[in-house]
Coordinates of C-alpha atoms (C1' of nucleotides) in Angstrom, one line a residue:
Chain A
X917 CA 158.6 183.8 155.4
X918 CA 159.4 180.7 152.7
X919 CA 157.3 180.0 150.3
X920 CA 158.0 175.8 150.4
X921 CA 154.0 175.3 151.0
X922 CA 154.2 174.8 147.0
X923 CA 156.6 172.4 146.8
X924 CA 154.9 171.8 143.4
X925 CA 157.7 173.7 141.3
X926 CA 160.1 171.9 143.7
X927 CA 162.7 170.6 142.5
X928 CA 161.5 167.9 140.2
X929 CA 164.3 165.4 140.6
X930 CA 166.2 163.2 143.7
X931 CA 165.7 164.1 147.2
X932 CA 168.1 166.5 148.3
X933 CA 166.2 168.7 150.6
X934 CA 165.0 168.0 154.0
X935 CA 161.7 168.8 152.7
X936 CA 160.6 166.1 150.1
X937 CA 162.4 163.8 152.6
X938 CA 160.1 164.5 155.5
X939 CA 157.4 163.3 152.6
X940 CA 158.6 160.0 151.0
X941 CA 159.6 159.5 155.5
X942 CA 163.0 159.1 154.0
X943 CA 165.0 157.2 157.1
X944 CA 168.9 158.2 156.2
X945 CA 168.0 162.3 157.2
X946 CA 171.3 162.2 158.6
X947 CA 173.0 160.6 154.9
X948 CA 171.1 163.7 152.9
X949 CA 172.8 166.8 155.6
X950 CA 176.6 165.3 155.4
X951 CA 175.5 165.0 151.6
X952 CA 174.3 168.6 151.3
X953 CA 177.8 169.6 153.4
X954 CA 179.4 168.1 151.6
X955 CA 178.5 170.0 148.2
X956 CA 179.3 173.2 149.6
X957 CA 182.5 171.6 151.2
X958 CA 183.4 171.2 147.9
X959 CA 182.5 174.6 145.9
X960 CA 183.2 177.4 148.7
X961 CA 185.7 175.0 151.3
X962 CA 185.9 174.1 154.3
X963 CA 185.3 177.1 156.0
X964 CA 182.3 177.8 153.9
X965 CA 180.7 174.2 155.8
X966 CA 178.8 176.5 158.3
X967 CA 176.0 174.8 160.4
X968 CA 173.2 177.0 159.0
X969 CA 174.5 177.3 155.6
X970 CA 173.7 172.9 155.3
X971 CA 169.8 173.8 156.6
X972 CA 169.3 176.4 154.3
X973 CA 170.8 173.8 151.5
X974 CA 168.2 171.0 153.2
X975 CA 165.5 173.5 153.2
X976 CA 165.4 172.8 157.0
X977 CA 166.6 174.6 160.6
X978 CA 169.3 174.1 162.1
X979 CA 167.2 171.8 164.5
X980 CA 167.2 169.1 162.7
X981 CA 171.3 169.3 162.3
X982 CA 171.9 169.5 165.9
X983 CA 169.8 166.2 166.4
X984 CA 171.7 164.5 163.4
X985 CA 174.9 165.4 165.1
X986 CA 175.7 166.6 168.3
X987 CA 177.6 169.6 166.9
X988 CA 179.6 170.8 164.1
X989 CA 182.3 169.0 165.0
X990 CA 180.4 165.7 164.4
X991 CA 179.5 166.9 160.7
X992 CA 183.0 166.7 160.2
X993 CA 183.9 164.0 162.0
X994 CA 181.7 162.2 159.1
X995 CA 183.5 164.9 156.6
X996 CA 186.4 163.1 157.8
X997 CA 185.2 159.8 157.2
X998 CA 183.5 160.3 153.9
X999 CA 187.3 161.6 152.4
X1000 CA 188.7 158.9 154.0
X1001 CA 186.4 156.7 151.8
X1002 CA 186.8 159.0 148.6
X1003 CA 191.1 158.5 149.5
X1004 CA 190.6 154.9 150.1
X1005 CA 188.7 153.9 146.9
X1006 CA 191.5 156.4 144.6
X1007 CA 194.4 154.1 146.4
X1008 CA 192.2 150.8 145.8
X1009 CA 191.5 150.9 142.6
X1010 CA 195.9 152.1 141.6
X1011 CA 197.3 150.1 139.4
X1012 CA 199.8 147.6 140.5
X1013 CA 202.6 146.7 140.2
X1014 CA 205.2 143.2 140.4
X1015 CA 207.7 146.0 141.3
X1016 CA 206.9 147.1 144.6
X1017 CA 209.0 150.5 144.3
X1018 CA 207.2 150.6 141.8
X1019 CA 203.5 150.2 143.3
X1020 CA 205.1 153.2 145.7
X1021 CA 205.6 155.5 143.3
X1022 CA 202.4 154.9 141.9
X1023 CA 199.9 154.9 145.6
X1024 CA 202.4 158.4 145.9
X1025 CA 201.4 159.9 142.9
X1026 CA 197.5 158.8 143.7
X1027 CA 198.1 160.2 147.7
X1028 CA 198.8 163.5 145.7
X1029 CA 196.2 163.6 143.1
X1030 CA 194.0 162.8 145.7
X1031 CA 195.9 166.7 147.5
X1032 CA 194.5 168.4 143.9
X1033 CA 191.1 166.8 143.1
X1034 CA 189.7 166.9 146.3
X1035 CA 191.8 169.8 148.1
X1036 CA 189.4 171.0 150.3
X1037 CA 188.5 167.5 151.9
X1038 CA 192.0 167.5 152.2
X1039 CA 191.9 170.9 154.3
X1040 CA 189.4 169.0 155.9
X1041 CA 190.8 165.5 156.8
X1042 CA 194.6 166.9 157.3
X1043 CA 195.3 170.6 156.9
X1044 CA 193.9 172.1 159.7
X1045 CA 190.9 174.2 158.5
X1046 CA 188.8 173.0 161.3
X1047 CA 189.7 174.7 165.2
X1048 CA 190.6 172.6 167.0
X1049 CA 189.3 168.9 164.9
X1050 CA 191.2 165.7 165.5
X1051 CA 189.6 162.4 164.3
X1052 CA 187.5 160.8 166.9
X1053 CA 188.4 156.9 167.4
X1054 CA 186.5 156.5 163.9
X1055 CA 188.3 158.6 162.5
X1056 CA 191.8 156.7 163.3
X1057 CA 190.2 153.5 162.2
X1058 CA 188.7 155.2 159.0
X1059 CA 192.6 156.7 158.0
X1060 CA 194.3 153.4 159.0
X1061 CA 191.5 151.4 156.9
X1062 CA 192.0 154.2 153.4
X1063 CA 196.8 153.3 153.9
X1064 CA 195.7 149.8 154.0
X1065 CA 197.2 149.8 150.8
X1066 CA 200.7 151.6 151.0
X1067 CA 200.8 149.3 154.3
X1068 CA 200.4 146.3 151.9
X1069 CA 203.0 147.0 150.1
X1070 CA 205.7 147.3 153.1
X1071 CA 204.5 144.6 154.4
X1072 CA 205.8 142.7 151.2
X1073 CA 208.4 144.9 150.2
X1074 CA 209.7 143.1 154.2
X1075 CA 208.7 139.8 153.4
X1076 CA 210.4 139.7 149.8
X1077 CA 213.4 141.5 151.8
X1078 CA 213.7 144.2 150.0
X1079 CA 213.4 146.7 153.0
X1080 CA 216.8 146.3 155.2
X1081 CA 216.2 147.9 159.2
X1082 CA 214.2 146.3 161.0
X1083 CA 211.8 149.1 161.9
X1084 CA 208.1 147.8 161.9
X1085 CA 205.4 148.6 158.4
X1086 CA 203.9 150.7 160.6
X1087 CA 206.1 152.8 161.5
X1088 CA 207.4 153.3 157.9
X1089 CA 204.1 154.1 156.7
X1090 CA 203.9 156.8 159.1
X1091 CA 207.6 157.7 157.8
X1092 CA 205.9 157.7 153.8
X1093 CA 202.3 159.6 154.6
X1094 CA 204.0 162.1 157.0
X1095 CA 206.9 163.6 154.2
X1096 CA 204.3 163.0 151.2
X1097 CA 201.5 165.0 153.9
X1098 CA 204.5 168.1 154.3
X1099 CA 205.0 168.4 151.0
X1100 CA 201.3 169.1 149.8
X1101 CA 200.1 171.0 153.3
X1102 CA 202.6 173.1 152.7
X1103 CA 201.9 174.3 148.8
X1104 CA 198.6 174.2 150.3
X1105 CA 199.1 177.0 152.6
X1106 CA 200.9 178.8 149.9
X1107 CA 205.1 178.2 150.8
X1108 CA 206.1 176.4 147.9
X1109 CA 204.8 178.6 145.4
X1110 CA 203.8 177.6 142.1
X1111 CA 201.8 173.9 141.8
X1112 CA 204.7 173.0 139.6
X1113 CA 207.5 174.0 141.9
X1114 CA 205.7 171.8 144.2
X1115 CA 205.3 168.4 142.6
X1116 CA 209.4 169.1 141.7
X1117 CA 209.6 169.0 145.5
X1118 CA 206.9 165.5 145.9
X1119 CA 208.8 164.2 143.2
X1120 CA 212.3 164.4 144.8
X1121 CA 210.5 163.5 147.7
X1122 CA 209.1 159.8 146.6
X1123 CA 212.4 159.4 145.2
X1124 CA 213.9 160.3 148.4
X1125 CA 211.6 157.9 150.7
X1126 CA 211.7 155.3 147.6
X1127 CA 215.9 155.1 147.4
X1128 CA 216.1 155.3 150.9
X1129 CA 213.9 152.4 151.7
X1130 CA 214.6 150.5 148.9
X1131 CA 218.3 150.9 149.7
X1132 CA 220.5 147.7 148.6
X1133 CA 221.4 146.7 151.9
X1134 CA 225.1 146.7 152.8
X1135 CA 226.7 146.8 148.9
X1136 CA 225.1 145.2 146.2
X1137 CA 225.2 146.9 142.8
Chain B
X1016 CA 181.4 202.2 181.8
X1017 CA 185.4 201.5 181.7
X1018 CA 186.8 203.1 185.2
X1019 CA 189.9 203.5 182.6
X1020 CA 190.3 207.4 184.5
X1021 CA 191.6 206.8 187.7
X1022 CA 195.5 205.2 186.0
X1023 CA 197.0 205.7 189.6
X1024 CA 196.5 202.0 190.2
X1025 CA 197.3 201.1 186.7
X1026 CA 200.6 198.8 186.5
X1027 CA 203.5 199.9 187.8
X1028 CA 205.2 198.0 185.2
X1029 CA 206.0 197.6 182.0
X1030 CA 204.3 200.0 179.4
X1031 CA 202.2 197.3 177.8
X1032 CA 198.4 199.2 177.6
X1033 CA 197.6 201.6 175.3
X1034 CA 196.8 203.9 178.2
X1035 CA 199.6 203.7 179.2
X1036 CA 201.8 204.8 175.4
X1037 CA 199.5 207.5 174.3
X1038 CA 200.3 209.2 178.0
X1039 CA 203.9 208.8 177.5
X1040 CA 203.9 209.4 173.3
X1041 CA 205.1 206.1 172.7
X1042 CA 205.9 205.6 168.9
X1043 CA 205.9 201.8 168.7
X1044 CA 202.4 201.7 169.3
X1045 CA 202.3 198.6 166.1
X1046 CA 204.7 196.5 168.4
X1047 CA 202.1 196.6 171.5
X1048 CA 199.5 195.4 169.5
X1049 CA 202.1 192.5 168.5
X1050 CA 203.6 191.9 171.7
X1051 CA 199.4 192.0 173.2
X1052 CA 198.8 189.4 170.3
X1053 CA 201.6 187.1 170.7
X1054 CA 200.3 186.8 174.8
X1055 CA 197.4 186.4 173.5
X1056 CA 198.6 183.1 170.6
X1057 CA 200.8 181.3 173.3
X1058 CA 198.6 181.6 176.4
X1059 CA 195.5 180.6 174.3
X1060 CA 195.9 179.4 171.3
X1061 CA 196.0 180.6 167.5
X1062 CA 191.5 180.8 167.5
X1063 CA 192.2 183.3 170.7
X1064 CA 193.1 185.3 168.8
X1065 CA 190.7 187.6 167.7
X1066 CA 190.6 191.1 167.7
X1067 CA 188.5 192.4 170.6
X1068 CA 190.9 190.1 172.3
X1069 CA 194.0 192.1 171.7
X1070 CA 191.9 195.2 172.2
X1071 CA 190.7 194.3 175.5
X1072 CA 194.6 193.4 176.7
X1073 CA 195.7 196.7 175.1
X1074 CA 192.6 198.7 176.8
X1075 CA 192.3 200.3 173.9
X1076 CA 189.4 200.1 171.4
X1077 CA 188.7 198.1 167.6
X1078 CA 189.7 201.1 166.1
X1079 CA 193.4 201.0 167.3
X1080 CA 194.3 197.8 165.8
X1081 CA 193.0 198.3 162.7
X1082 CA 194.1 201.9 162.1
X1083 CA 197.3 200.0 162.5
X1084 CA 196.6 197.0 160.4
X1085 CA 194.7 196.6 157.2
X1086 CA 192.8 193.4 158.9
X1087 CA 193.0 190.7 161.6
X1088 CA 195.3 188.9 158.5
X1089 CA 198.1 191.8 159.1
X1090 CA 198.5 191.2 162.2
X1091 CA 198.8 187.8 161.4
X1092 CA 201.3 188.5 159.0
X1093 CA 204.0 190.4 161.8
X1094 CA 202.6 187.5 164.4
X1095 CA 204.1 185.1 161.0
X1096 CA 207.4 187.0 161.0
X1097 CA 207.6 187.3 164.8
X1098 CA 207.6 183.3 164.4
X1099 CA 210.3 183.2 161.6
X1100 CA 212.3 185.7 163.7
X1101 CA 212.0 183.3 167.1
X1102 CA 212.7 179.8 164.8
X1103 CA 215.7 182.0 162.8
X1104 CA 217.1 182.5 166.7
X1105 CA 216.7 178.7 167.5
X1106 CA 218.3 177.5 164.4
X1107 CA 221.2 180.4 164.6
X1108 CA 222.2 179.0 168.0
X1109 CA 221.8 175.4 166.9
X1110 CA 225.5 173.8 167.7
X1111 CA 227.6 173.7 164.7
X1112 CA 229.2 170.4 163.1
X1113 CA 232.0 169.6 161.5
X1114 CA 229.6 166.6 160.3
X1115 CA 227.7 168.4 158.2
X1116 CA 225.4 165.5 158.2
X1117 CA 225.2 165.3 162.2
X1118 CA 225.1 169.4 162.3
X1119 CA 222.0 168.5 159.9
X1120 CA 220.4 165.9 162.4
X1121 CA 221.2 168.8 165.0
X1122 CA 219.2 171.1 163.2
X1123 CA 216.2 168.9 162.2
X1124 CA 215.8 168.7 166.3
X1125 CA 216.3 172.1 166.9
X1126 CA 213.0 172.6 164.3
X1127 CA 211.1 169.6 166.4
X1128 CA 211.9 171.7 169.2
X1129 CA 210.2 174.7 167.8
X1130 CA 207.5 172.6 167.2
X1131 CA 206.9 171.2 170.6
X1132 CA 207.8 174.5 172.2
X1133 CA 205.9 177.4 170.0
X1134 CA 203.1 175.5 168.9
X1135 CA 201.2 177.8 168.4
X1136 CA 203.0 179.9 166.3
X1137 CA 204.2 176.6 164.4
X1138 CA 200.0 176.2 163.9
X1139 CA 199.6 180.0 162.5
X1140 CA 202.8 180.1 160.6
X1141 CA 202.5 176.7 158.7
X1142 CA 199.5 174.8 160.5
X1143 CA 196.5 177.0 158.2
X1144 CA 195.1 177.8 161.7
X1145 CA 194.1 181.0 160.5
X1146 CA 191.7 180.2 157.7
X1147 CA 193.1 181.3 154.7
X1148 CA 196.1 182.4 155.6
X1149 CA 199.1 182.8 153.5
X1150 CA 201.5 184.3 154.2
X1151 CA 202.5 187.5 151.6
X1152 CA 206.1 189.0 149.9
X1153 CA 207.6 189.6 153.2
X1154 CA 207.0 186.2 155.4
X1155 CA 208.4 184.2 152.4
X1156 CA 211.3 186.6 152.9
X1157 CA 211.4 185.5 156.1
X1158 CA 210.7 181.9 156.1
X1159 CA 214.2 181.9 154.2
X1160 CA 216.1 183.8 156.8
X1161 CA 214.5 181.3 159.0
X1162 CA 215.8 178.5 157.3
X1163 CA 219.1 180.3 156.2
X1164 CA 221.2 177.4 158.1
X1165 CA 219.7 174.6 156.7
X1166 CA 220.5 175.9 153.5
X1167 CA 224.0 176.6 154.3
X1168 CA 224.5 173.1 155.4
X1169 CA 222.6 170.9 152.3
X1170 CA 225.1 174.0 150.2
X1171 CA 228.8 172.8 152.7
X1172 CA 227.6 169.4 151.7
X1173 CA 227.6 170.1 147.7
X1174 CA 230.3 171.7 147.6
X1175 CA 232.3 169.1 149.4
X1176 CA 230.8 166.1 147.2
X1177 CA 229.0 164.4 150.0
X1178 CA 225.4 164.7 148.3
X1179 CA 225.1 162.9 144.7
X1180 CA 222.5 163.9 142.0
X1181 CA 222.7 167.7 141.1
X1182 CA 219.5 169.2 142.7
X1183 CA 219.5 173.0 144.0
X1184 CA 219.6 173.3 147.6
X1185 CA 216.5 175.1 147.4
X1186 CA 215.2 172.0 146.2
X1187 CA 216.7 169.8 149.1
X1188 CA 216.0 172.1 151.7
X1189 CA 212.1 172.0 150.2
X1190 CA 212.3 168.3 150.8
X1191 CA 213.6 168.5 153.2
X1192 CA 211.6 171.2 155.9
X1193 CA 208.2 169.3 153.8
X1194 CA 209.3 166.0 155.6
X1195 CA 210.0 167.0 158.8
X1196 CA 206.6 169.4 158.6
X1197 CA 204.6 167.0 157.7
X1198 CA 205.4 164.5 160.8
X1199 CA 205.5 168.1 163.3
X1200 CA 201.8 168.8 161.5
X1201 CA 200.6 165.1 161.6
X1202 CA 200.9 165.4 165.1
X1203 CA 200.2 168.3 165.8
X1204 CA 196.1 167.2 163.6
X1205 CA 196.3 163.9 165.7
X1206 CA 197.0 161.8 163.6
X1207 CA 200.2 159.7 164.7
X1208 CA 199.2 159.8 168.3
X1209 CA 201.2 160.1 171.2
X1210 CA 203.9 163.1 171.9
X1211 CA 206.8 159.5 172.4
X1212 CA 205.6 157.5 168.9
X1213 CA 205.1 161.1 166.9
X1214 CA 208.9 161.6 168.4
X1215 CA 210.1 158.2 166.6
X1216 CA 208.1 158.7 163.4
X1217 CA 210.4 162.2 163.3
X1218 CA 213.8 160.3 164.3
X1219 CA 212.8 157.8 161.3
X1220 CA 212.7 160.5 159.0
X1221 CA 215.5 162.3 159.1
X1222 CA 217.2 159.2 159.4
X1223 CA 215.7 158.4 156.3
X1224 CA 216.4 161.7 155.1
X1225 CA 220.1 162.0 156.1
X1226 CA 221.0 158.2 154.9
X1227 CA 219.0 159.8 151.5
X1228 CA 221.0 163.1 150.9
X1229 CA 224.8 161.2 152.4
X1230 CA 224.5 158.2 150.2
X1231 CA 228.1 156.9 149.2
X1232 CA 228.1 158.4 145.8
X1233 CA 228.2 154.2 143.5
X1234 CA 229.8 151.9 145.9
X1235 CA 231.9 153.1 148.2
X1236 CA 233.1 151.2 151.8
Chain C
dT134 C1' 191.2 234.4 173.1
dT135 C1' 187.6 232.8 170.7
dT136 C1' 186.3 230.4 167.1
dC137 C1' 186.9 227.0 163.4
dA138 C1' 188.9 222.5 161.4
dT139 C1' 190.7 218.5 161.3
dC140 C1' 191.3 214.2 163.1
dG141 C1' 192.0 210.5 166.5
dG142 C1' 189.0 207.1 168.7
dG143 C1' 185.3 205.3 171.4
dT144 C1' 180.3 203.5 170.7
dA145 C1' 177.3 200.6 168.5
dA146 C1' 175.9 198.8 164.8
dC147 C1' 175.9 195.2 160.9
dA148 C1' 176.6 191.0 159.0
dG149 C1' 178.2 186.4 160.6
dT150 C1' 179.4 182.3 163.5
dG151 C1' 177.9 177.7 167.1
dT152 C1' 174.2 176.8 170.1
dT153 C1' 170.1 176.4 172.7
dA154 C1' 165.9 178.1 175.0
dC155 C1' 161.0 178.7 174.2
dC156 C1' 157.5 177.6 172.2
dA157 C1' 154.1 176.5 168.8
dT158 C1' 152.0 172.3 165.9
dA159 C1' 151.0 167.7 164.7
dT160 C1' 150.9 163.1 166.0
dA161 C1' 150.0 159.3 168.8
dA162 C1' 147.8 157.8 172.3
dA163 C1' 143.8 157.6 175.6
Chain D
dT534 C1' 138.0 163.8 171.3
dT535 C1' 141.6 165.0 174.8
dT536 C1' 145.2 164.5 176.0
dA537 C1' 150.9 164.0 176.0
dT538 C1' 154.2 163.3 173.1
dA539 C1' 157.5 164.5 170.4
dT540 C1' 159.0 167.0 166.7
dG541 C1' 161.1 171.7 165.3
dG542 C1' 160.7 176.1 163.6
dT543 C1' 162.1 181.1 165.7
dA544 C1' 164.2 184.0 167.8
dA545 C1' 168.1 184.9 171.8
dC546 C1' 172.6 185.0 173.5
dA547 C1' 177.2 185.3 173.5
dC548 C1' 181.3 185.1 170.4
dT549 C1' 183.4 186.9 165.3
dG550 C1' 185.5 190.3 161.6
dT551 C1' 184.9 195.1 160.6
dT552 C1' 183.1 199.9 159.6
dA553 C1' 180.0 204.2 159.7
dC554 C1' 179.0 207.4 163.2
dC555 C1' 179.5 210.6 165.9
dC556 C1' 182.0 212.8 170.1
dG557 C1' 186.0 215.3 171.9
dA558 C1' 189.8 217.0 171.7
dT559 C1' 193.9 219.4 169.1
dG560 C1' 195.8 221.9 166.1
dA561 C1' 195.6 226.8 163.1
dA562 C1' 193.4 231.1 162.3
dA563 C1' 191.4 235.6 163.3

DNA sequence: TTTCATCGGGTAACAGTGTTACCATATAAA
DNA sequence: TTTATATGGTAACACTGTTACCCGATGAAA
């Protein structure tokens, strides 16, 4: 059925199929699978990521995938981690500012951009696109790592006495993340209309967050 | 195969199956289908709502369902509307308060309770549980109707000059809803840990929202 | 009453999905 | 060279949404 016997005319570029990897004894088959899944995810959305389709793209049977991952959810967990890495990188490369409030605004905008440019990842990670998917322990760690910059801003602001109240920085980050996520997710779900309309809501939310957190403590200004 | 010929020993209670409805010429077959789907939704979650299972519970073939709804999404749209009605009722029966800020807190708590007690509905409506599900025009109207109380609070507060700035009430409601939704949805997705932990985030979020909205305009107190 | 036509509805199929049992084959060990 | 093992592909199972087909009941016409 499959005419893969003659791999002479096969892709002369990079090792992306299982057949090529087997010939070269490539060890990181696992990464190859994740890469294939990631391409499908980004090109066709979370629902299109099926075990059979990944196998087809790798030019192998589904057995390979099930020998590398316990099941489809295991593959999703890895994609979740990869998504955390992407988000983390975007956060890390966000222009810092002496003004911590401004830095927070920058990070918030980067998070919005992540949701827009990597919508499929966003749906997979935080959107509930996979039925009953919840990040495992490793995934939770990845999330915390990704949110590191957000946490450090709050910690710094607290140290400088810019934030009133005595909430833990983790709790504050939780509220920030939740509020930002809420807008993005409602928009993705079609509840907020156009992108423009959604972004207005996002800006307003960010403004309210900042003004609430960085409120002058009891009657300055 | 199906021994439904002898409907003598069939359910002596209420008309819930197609067979009984046909005998009595019951007109609202559509409602019967939605009811069956709603039971499955609440008992087994959104993923368990399949056309076959609904048909089985109605004791009829899937053909009936497809003659009443264009497809499964059509059924989901109706469930969305029903969910809006439930939420709307909960909002309507929320104890009002002269203190508009307190009233807002009450509504926020009711929204949290809706997410907890009707989690399956919440997942279906706002959780992205159905792949690519977006509410249609009628659904959007249902959403607006459900959020009516939230809107009226903001309008009243603006009329009384309790809210600074010149945002539209719709925009403000958007930010409130988004923030509340963000916490509930992240919790449902397993990102916020225990219910208790999530509710702390929720309370903090509500507090920040209220303190930001009802902030004293430029140096009172 | 008998014939015909229409239409409602059940069965079974199609094309998918995740997952796994089975089996052949290729490789490693003896 | 023969045996043992592990590797991996095929095909199946139990599902899913959706629809083509066909049968039987019910209405109208003769």
